[in-house]
JSON list of C-alpha atoms in Angstrom, two decimals:
[
{"chain": "A", "resi": 264, "resn": "MET", "atom": "CA", "xyz": [1.93, -26.96, 0.39]},
{"chain": "A", "resi": 265, "resn": "LYS", "atom": "CA", "xyz": [2.95, -25.48, 3.75]},
{"chain": "A", "resi": 266, "resn": "LEU", "atom": "CA", "xyz": [1.58, -22.12, 4.83]},
{"chain": "A", "resi": 267, "resn": "ASN", "atom": "CA", "xyz": [4.95, -20.31, 4.49]},
{"chain": "A", "resi": 268, "resn": "GLU", "atom": "CA", "xyz": [5.34, -21.69, 0.97]},
{"chain": "A", "resi": 269, "resn": "LEU", "atom": "CA", "xyz": [1.84, -20.48, 0.12]},
{"chain": "A", "resi": 270, "resn": "TYR", "atom": "CA", "xyz": [2.69, -17.00, 1.42]},
{"chain": "A", "resi": 271, "resn": "GLN", "atom": "CA", "xyz": [5.94, -16.92, -0.57]},
{"chain": "A", "resi": 272, "resn": "THR", "atom": "CA", "xyz": [4.01, -17.98, -3.66]},
{"chain": "A", "resi": 273, "resn": "ILE", "atom": "CA", "xyz": [1.49, -15.13, -3.21]},
{"chain": "A", "resi": 274, "resn": "ILE", "atom": "CA", "xyz": [4.28, -12.56, -2.73]},
{"chain": "A", "resi": 275, "resn": "LEU", "atom": "CA", "xyz": [6.19, -13.80, -5.78]},
{"chain": "A", "resi": 276, "resn": "GLU", "atom": "CA", "xyz": [3.05, -13.86, -7.94]},
{"chain": "A", "resi": 277, "resn": "HIS", "atom": "CA", "xyz": [2.33, -10.21, -7.10]},
{"chain": "A", "resi": 278, "resn": "TYR", "atom": "CA", "xyz": [5.98, -9.31, -7.70]},
{"chain": "A", "resi": 279, "resn": "LYS", "atom": "CA", "xyz": [6.16, -11.03, -11.09]},
{"chain": "A", "resi": 280, "resn": "GLU", "atom": "CA", "xyz": [2.71, -9.93, -12.25]},
{"chain": "A", "resi": 281, "resn": "PRO", "atom": "CA", "xyz": [1.71, -6.91, -10.18]},
{"chain": "A", "resi": 282, "resn": "HIS", "atom": "CA", "xyz": [-1.89, -5.69, -10.29]},
{"chain": "A", "resi": 283, "resn": "ASN", "atom": "CA", "xyz": [-2.94, -2.13, -11.15]},
{"chain": "A", "resi": 284, "resn": "VAL", "atom": "CA", "xyz": [0.36, -0.99, -12.67]},
{"chain": "A", "resi": 285, "resn": "GLY", "atom": "CA", "xyz": [0.51, 2.29, -14.56]},
{"chain": "A", "resi": 286, "resn": "GLU", "atom": "CA", "xyz": [-0.46, 5.91, -14.20]},
{"chain": "A", "resi": 287, "resn": "ILE", "atom": "CA", "xyz": [-3.80, 7.73, -14.23]},
{"chain": "A", "resi": 288, "resn": "ALA", "atom": "CA", "xyz": [-4.02, 10.89, -16.30]},
{"chain": "A", "resi": 289, "resn": "ASN", "atom": "CA", "xyz": [-5.56, 13.69, -14.24]},
{"chain": "A", "resi": 290, "resn": "ALA", "atom": "CA", "xyz": [-5.42, 11.68, -11.03]},
{"chain": "A", "resi": 291, "resn": "ASP", "atom": "CA", "xyz": [-7.06, 13.26, -7.99]},
{"chain": "A", "resi": 292, "resn": "ILE", "atom": "CA", "xyz": [-4.09, 12.15, -5.89]},
{"chain": "A", "resi": 293, "resn": "GLU", "atom": "CA", "xyz": [-0.55, 11.54, -7.03]},
{"chain": "A", "resi": 294, "resn": "THR", "atom": "CA", "xyz": [1.79, 10.58, -4.23]},
{"chain": "A", "resi": 295, "resn": "ARG", "atom": "CA", "xyz": [5.31, 9.21, -4.08]},
{"chain": "A", "resi": 296, "resn": "GLY", "atom": "CA", "xyz": [7.05, 7.25, -1.35]},
{"chain": "A", "resi": 297, "resn": "TYR", "atom": "CA", "xyz": [10.76, 6.65, -1.17]},
{"chain": "A", "resi": 298, "resn": "ASN", "atom": "CA", "xyz": [12.69, 4.54, 1.35]},
{"chain": "A", "resi": 299, "resn": "GLU", "atom": "CA", "xyz": [16.13, 6.08, 1.53]},
{"chain": "A", "resi": 300, "resn": "SER", "atom": "CA", "xyz": [17.67, 3.11, 3.37]},
{"chain": "A", "resi": 301, "resn": "CYS", "atom": "CA", "xyz": [17.00, 0.58, 0.58]},
{"chain": "A", "resi": 302, "resn": "GLY", "atom": "CA", "xyz": [15.90, 2.62, -2.44]},
{"chain": "A", "resi": 303, "resn": "ASP", "atom": "CA", "xyz": [12.33, 1.29, -2.70]},
{"chain": "A", "resi": 304, "resn": "ASP", "atom": "CA", "xyz": [10.33, 3.84, -4.69]},
{"chain": "A", "resi": 305, "resn": "VAL", "atom": "CA", "xyz": [6.56, 3.88, -5.23]},
{"chain": "A", "resi": 306, "resn": "ARG", "atom": "CA", "xyz": [4.30, 6.36, -7.02]},
{"chain": "A", "resi": 307, "resn": "LEU", "atom": "CA", "xyz": [0.54, 6.01, -6.50]},
{"chain": "A", "resi": 308, "resn": "PHE", "atom": "CA", "xyz": [-2.26, 7.51, -8.59]},
{"chain": "A", "resi": 309, "resn": "LEU", "atom": "CA", "xyz": [-5.86, 7.62, -7.32]},
{"chain": "A", "resi": 310, "resn": "LYS", "atom": "CA", "xyz": [-9.10, 8.70, -8.93]},
{"chain": "A", "resi": 311, "resn": "PHE", "atom": "CA", "xyz": [-12.42, 9.05, -7.06]},
{"chain": "A", "resi": 312, "resn": "ASN", "atom": "CA", "xyz": [-15.91, 8.49, -8.46]},
{"chain": "A", "resi": 313, "resn": "ASN", "atom": "CA", "xyz": [-18.98, 10.67, -7.84]},
{"chain": "A", "resi": 314, "resn": "GLU", "atom": "CA", "xyz": [-19.67, 8.78, -4.58]},
{"chain": "A", "resi": 315, "resn": "LYS", "atom": "CA", "xyz": [-16.20, 9.80, -3.32]},
{"chain": "A", "resi": 316, "resn": "LYS", "atom": "CA", "xyz": [-14.98, 6.22, -3.40]},
{"chain": "A", "resi": 317, "resn": "ILE", "atom": "CA", "xyz": [-11.62, 5.19, -4.84]},
{"chain": "A", "resi": 318, "resn": "ASP", "atom": "CA", "xyz": [-12.64, 4.29, -8.36]},
{"chain": "A", "resi": 319, "resn": "GLU", "atom": "CA", "xyz": [-9.20, 3.61, -9.75]},
{"chain": "A", "resi": 320, "resn": "ILE", "atom": "CA", "xyz": [-5.76, 3.17, -8.21]},
{"chain": "A", "resi": 321, "resn": "ARG", "atom": "CA", "xyz": [-2.54, 2.48, -10.07]},
{"chain": "A", "resi": 322, "resn": "PHE", "atom": "CA", "xyz": [1.12, 2.45, -9.20]},
{"chain": "A", "resi": 323, "resn": "LYS", "atom": "CA", "xyz": [4.58, 2.58, -10.66]},
{"chain": "A", "resi": 324, "resn": "GLY", "atom": "CA", "xyz": [7.57, 1.55, -8.66]},
{"chain": "A", "resi": 325, "resn": "LYS", "atom": "CA", "xyz": [10.83, -0.21, -8.25]},
{"chain": "A", "resi": 326, "resn": "GLY", "atom": "CA", "xyz": [12.23, -2.10, -5.33]},
{"chain": "A", "resi": 327, "resn": "CYS", "atom": "CA", "xyz": [12.28, -5.43, -3.59]},
{"chain": "A", "resi": 328, "resn": "ALA", "atom": "CA", "xyz": [9.65, -8.17, -3.91]},
{"chain": "A", "resi": 329, "resn": "ILE", "atom": "CA", "xyz": [8.16, -7.24, -0.52]},
{"chain": "A", "resi": 330, "resn": "SER", "atom": "CA", "xyz": [7.59, -3.55, -1.35]},
{"chain": "A", "resi": 331, "resn": "GLN", "atom": "CA", "xyz": [6.23, -4.16, -4.84]},
{"chain": "A", "resi": 332, "resn": "SER", "atom": "CA", "xyz": [4.02, -7.09, -3.78]},
{"chain": "A", "resi": 333, "resn": "SER", "atom": "CA", "xyz": [2.66, -5.19, -0.80]},
{"chain": "A", "resi": 334, "resn": "THR", "atom": "CA", "xyz": [1.81, -2.28, -3.11]},
{"chain": "A", "resi": 335, "resn": "SER", "atom": "CA", "xyz": [0.09, -4.56, -5.60]},
{"chain": "A", "resi": 336, "resn": "MET", "atom": "CA", "xyz": [-1.97, -6.19, -2.82]},
{"chain": "A", "resi": 337, "resn": "MET", "atom": "CA", "xyz": [-2.81, -2.79, -1.32]},
{"chain": "A", "resi": 338, "resn": "THR", "atom": "CA", "xyz": [-4.17, -1.48, -4.63]},
{"chain": "A", "resi": 339, "resn": "ASP", "atom": "CA", "xyz": [-6.49, -4.50, -4.83]},
{"chain": "A", "resi": 340, "resn": "ALA", "atom": "CA", "xyz": [-7.65, -4.12, -1.23]},
{"chain": "A", "resi": 341, "resn": "ILE", "atom": "CA", "xyz": [-8.18, -0.35, -1.16]},
{"chain": "A", "resi": 342, "resn": "LYS", "atom": "CA", "xyz": [-10.19, 0.05, -4.38]},
{"chain": "A", "resi": 343, "resn": "GLY", "atom": "CA", "xyz": [-13.84, 0.95, -3.76]},
{"chain": "A", "resi": 344, "resn": "LYS", "atom": "CA", "xyz": [-13.27, 2.41, -0.29]},
{"chain": "A", "resi": 345, "resn": "THR", "atom": "CA", "xyz": [-14.08, 5.98, 0.79]},
{"chain": "A", "resi": 346, "resn": "ILE", "atom": "CA", "xyz": [-11.22, 8.13, 2.10]},
{"chain": "A", "resi": 347, "resn": "ASP", "atom": "CA", "xyz": [-12.17, 7.41, 5.73]},
{"chain": "A", "resi": 348, "resn": "GLU", "atom": "CA", "xyz": [-12.60, 3.68, 5.08]},
{"chain": "A", "resi": 349, "resn": "ALA", "atom": "CA", "xyz": [-9.22, 3.60, 3.33]},
{"chain": "A", "resi": 350, "resn": "LEU", "atom": "CA", "xyz": [-7.53, 5.47, 6.19]},
{"chain": "A", "resi": 351, "resn": "LEU", "atom": "CA", "xyz": [-8.97, 3.02, 8.75]},
{"chain": "A", "resi": 352, "resn": "PHE", "atom": "CA", "xyz": [-7.86, 0.08, 6.61]},
{"chain": "A", "resi": 353, "resn": "VAL", "atom": "CA", "xyz": [-4.35, 1.49, 6.30]},
{"chain": "A", "resi": 354, "resn": "ASP", "atom": "CA", "xyz": [-4.10, 2.10, 10.07]},
{"chain": "A", "resi": 355, "resn": "SER", "atom": "CA", "xyz": [-5.33, -1.42, 10.72]},
{"chain": "A", "resi": 356, "resn": "PHE", "atom": "CA", "xyz": [-2.76, -2.92, 8.34]},
{"chain": "A", "resi": 357, "resn": "LYS", "atom": "CA", "xyz": [0.04, -0.86, 9.88]},
{"chain": "A", "resi": 358, "resn": "ALA", "atom": "CA", "xyz": [-1.01, -1.99, 13.40]},
{"chain": "A", "resi": 359, "resn": "MET", "atom": "CA", "xyz": [-0.77, -5.58, 12.17]},
{"chain": "A", "resi": 360, "resn": "MET", "atom": "CA", "xyz": [2.68, -4.92, 10.72]},
{"chain": "A", "resi": 361, "resn": "ARG", "atom": "CA", "xyz": [3.78, -3.58, 14.12]},
{"chain": "A", "resi": 362, "resn": "GLY", "atom": "CA", "xyz": [2.51, -6.79, 15.72]},
{"chain": "A", "resi": 363, "resn": "GLU", "atom": "CA", "xyz": [-0.21, -4.92, 17.64]},
{"chain": "A", "resi": 364, "resn": "LYS", "atom": "CA", "xyz": [-3.12, -6.65, 15.93]},
{"chain": "A", "resi": 365, "resn": "GLN", "atom": "CA", "xyz": [-3.65, -10.12, 14.52]},
{"chain": "A", "resi": 366, "resn": "PHE", "atom": "CA", "xyz": [-3.95, -10.77, 10.82]},
{"chain": "A", "resi": 367, "resn": "SER", "atom": "CA", "xyz": [-7.22, -12.20, 9.63]},
{"chain": "A", "resi": 368, "resn": "ASP", "atom": "CA", "xyz": [-6.89, -14.90, 7.02]},
{"chain": "A", "resi": 369, "resn": "ASP", "atom": "CA", "xyz": [-10.15, -13.95, 5.32]},
{"chain": "A", "resi": 370, "resn": "GLY", "atom": "CA", "xyz": [-11.97, -10.97, 3.85]},
{"chain": "A", "resi": 371, "resn": "ASP", "atom": "CA", "xyz": [-9.94, -7.88, 2.94]},
{"chain": "A", "resi": 372, "resn": "TYR", "atom": "CA", "xyz": [-6.84, -9.30, 4.62]},
{"chain": "A", "resi": 373, "resn": "GLU", "atom": "CA", "xyz": [-6.77, -12.72, 2.97]},
{"chain": "A", "resi": 374, "resn": "GLU", "atom": "CA", "xyz": [-3.88, -12.07, 0.56]},
{"chain": "A", "resi": 375, "resn": "LEU", "atom": "CA", "xyz": [-2.26, -9.55, 2.89]},
{"chain": "A", "resi": 376, "resn": "SER", "atom": "CA", "xyz": [-1.71, -12.41, 5.34]},
{"chain": "A", "resi": 377, "resn": "ALA", "atom": "CA", "xyz": [1.15, -13.40, 3.06]},
{"chain": "A", "resi": 378, "resn": "LEU", "atom": "CA", "xyz": [3.09, -10.51, 4.58]},
{"chain": "A", "resi": 379, "resn": "LYS", "atom": "CA", "xyz": [2.94, -12.02, 8.10]},
{"chain": "A", "resi": 380, "resn": "GLY", "atom": "CA", "xyz": [6.40, -13.47, 7.67]},
{"chain": "A", "resi": 381, "resn": "VAL", "atom": "CA", "xyz": [7.90, -10.00, 7.26]},
{"chain": "A", "resi": 382, "resn": "LEU", "atom": "CA", "xyz": [7.36, -9.41, 11.00]},
{"chain": "A", "resi": 383, "resn": "GLU", "atom": "CA", "xyz": [10.30, -11.76, 11.63]},
{"chain": "A", "resi": 384, "resn": "PHE", "atom": "CA", "xyz": [12.57, -9.30, 9.79]},
{"chain": "A", "resi": 385, "resn": "PRO", "atom": "CA", "xyz": [11.99, -5.83, 11.30]},
{"chain": "A", "resi": 386, "resn": "VAL", "atom": "CA", "xyz": [14.13, -4.07, 8.68]},
{"chain": "A", "resi": 387, "resn": "ARG", "atom": "CA", "xyz": [11.82, -5.38, 5.95]},
{"chain": "A", "resi": 388, "resn": "VAL", "atom": "CA", "xyz": [8.68, -4.01, 7.63]},
{"chain": "A", "resi": 389, "resn": "LYS", "atom": "CA", "xyz": [9.55, -0.61, 6.10]},
{"chain": "A", "resi": 390, "resn": "CYS", "atom": "CA", "xyz": [9.47, -2.27, 2.69]},
{"chain": "A", "resi": 391, "resn": "ALA", "atom": "CA", "xyz": [6.02, -3.74, 3.34]},
{"chain": "A", "resi": 392, "resn": "THR", "atom": "CA", "xyz": [4.58, -0.50, 4.72]},
{"chain": "A", "resi": 393, "resn": "LEU", "atom": "CA", "xyz": [6.09, 2.03, 2.27]},
{"chain": "A", "resi": 394, "resn": "SER", "atom": "CA", "xyz": [3.09, 2.16, -0.04]},
{"chain": "A", "resi": 395, "resn": "TRP", "atom": "CA", "xyz": [0.71, 2.16, 2.93]},
{"chain": "A", "resi": 396, "resn": "ASN", "atom": "CA", "xyz": [2.45, 5.20, 4.47]},
{"chain": "A", "resi": 397, "resn": "THR", "atom": "CA", "xyz": [2.49, 6.82, 1.06]},
{"chain": "A", "resi": 398, "resn": "ILE", "atom": "CA", "xyz": [-1.24, 6.40, 0.40]},
{"chain": "A", "resi": 399, "resn": "ARG", "atom": "CA", "xyz": [-2.05, 7.50, 3.94]},
{"chain": "A", "resi": 400, "resn": "ASN", "atom": "CA", "xyz": [-0.14, 10.77, 3.46]},
{"chain": "A", "resi": 401, "resn": "GLY", "atom": "CA", "xyz": [-1.78, 11.31, 0.07]},
{"chain": "A", "resi": 402, "resn": "LEU", "atom": "CA", "xyz": [-5.28, 10.71, 1.43]},
{"chain": "A", "resi": 403, "resn": "LEU", "atom": "CA", "xyz": [-4.72, 13.01, 4.42]},
{"chain": "A", "resi": 404, "resn": "GLN", "atom": "CA", "xyz": [-3.38, 15.81, 2.21]},
{"chain": "A", "resi": 405, "resn": "PHE", "atom": "CA", "xyz": [-6.30, 15.38, -0.19]},
{"chain": "A", "resi": 406, "resn": "LYS", "atom": "CA", "xyz": [-8.75, 15.52, 2.71]},
{"chain": "A", "resi": 407, "resn": "GLU", "atom": "CA", "xyz": [-7.07, 18.64, 4.14]},
{"chain": "A", "resi": 408, "resn": "LYS", "atom": "CA", "xyz": [-7.42, 20.39, 0.80]},
{"chain": "A", "resi": 409, "resn": "GLU", "atom": "CA", "xyz": [-11.12, 19.50, 0.85]},
{"chain": "A", "resi": 410, "resn": "ASN", "atom": "CA", "xyz": [-10.84, 17.09, -2.01]},
{"chain": "A", "resi": 411, "resn": "GLY", "atom": "CA", "xyz": [-8.62, 19.31, -4.14]},
{"chain": "A", "resi": 412, "resn": "LYS", "atom": "CA", "xyz": [-6.19, 17.55, -6.43]},
{"chain": "A", "resi": 413, "resn": "THR", "atom": "CA", "xyz": [-2.96, 16.92, -4.60]},
{"chain": "A", "resi": 414, "resn": "LYS", "atom": "CA", "xyz": [0.57, 15.75, -5.20]},
{"chain": "A", "resi": 415, "resn": "VAL", "atom": "CA", "xyz": [2.53, 14.54, -2.16]},
{"chain": "A", "resi": 416, "resn": "GLU", "atom": "CA", "xyz": [6.03, 13.15, -1.62]},
{"chain": "A", "resi": 417, "resn": "THR", "atom": "CA", "xyz": [6.83, 10.89, 1.33]},
{"chain": "A", "resi": 418, "resn": "THR", "atom": "CA", "xyz": [10.36, 9.88, 2.24]},
{"chain": "A", "resi": 419, "resn": "ILE", "atom": "CA", "xyz": [10.92, 7.13, 4.78]},
{"chain": "A", "resi": 420, "resn": "HIS", "atom": "CA", "xyz": [14.06, 7.85, 6.76]},
{"chain": "A", "resi": 421, "resn": "ASP", "atom": "CA", "xyz": [16.26, 5.29, 8.48]},
{"chain": "A", "resi": 422, "resn": "GLU", "atom": "CA", "xyz": [15.06, 6.19, 11.98]},
{"chain": "A", "resi": 423, "resn": "GLU", "atom": "CA", "xyz": [11.37, 5.58, 11.15]}
]
């Protein structure tokens, strides 16, 4: 199997059987991201444990295979991280999706490498980064409120 075929397989597997789907009652963070240019819509729910690490993360959404797969992969990768670790991870992923940093094919980025091909289609980068922008905004708002429960909406506009 060629590398591009492997990446397509990973994306389609996450799209057909996404991980961490659903809602969390009494979530510490509930945040929604909407891409007005294509209609991708993602709602994220996060719950922290006593060590202030992301204990549980779930999502509900609709949209293309790229947006839903990226969200599924993100929920796997971000679980267990502190707010600051998660924010660094998100910034690192976004830098990779802008072509500013290389993807690593191992560790936390192993499955996320499947999204490398999206860089060839700049319009689709918004699809891949929607959930990442959404969780980033939710985490920053939560941090600003000194860990108070928060609900945030993020809309991605055409010019972004």
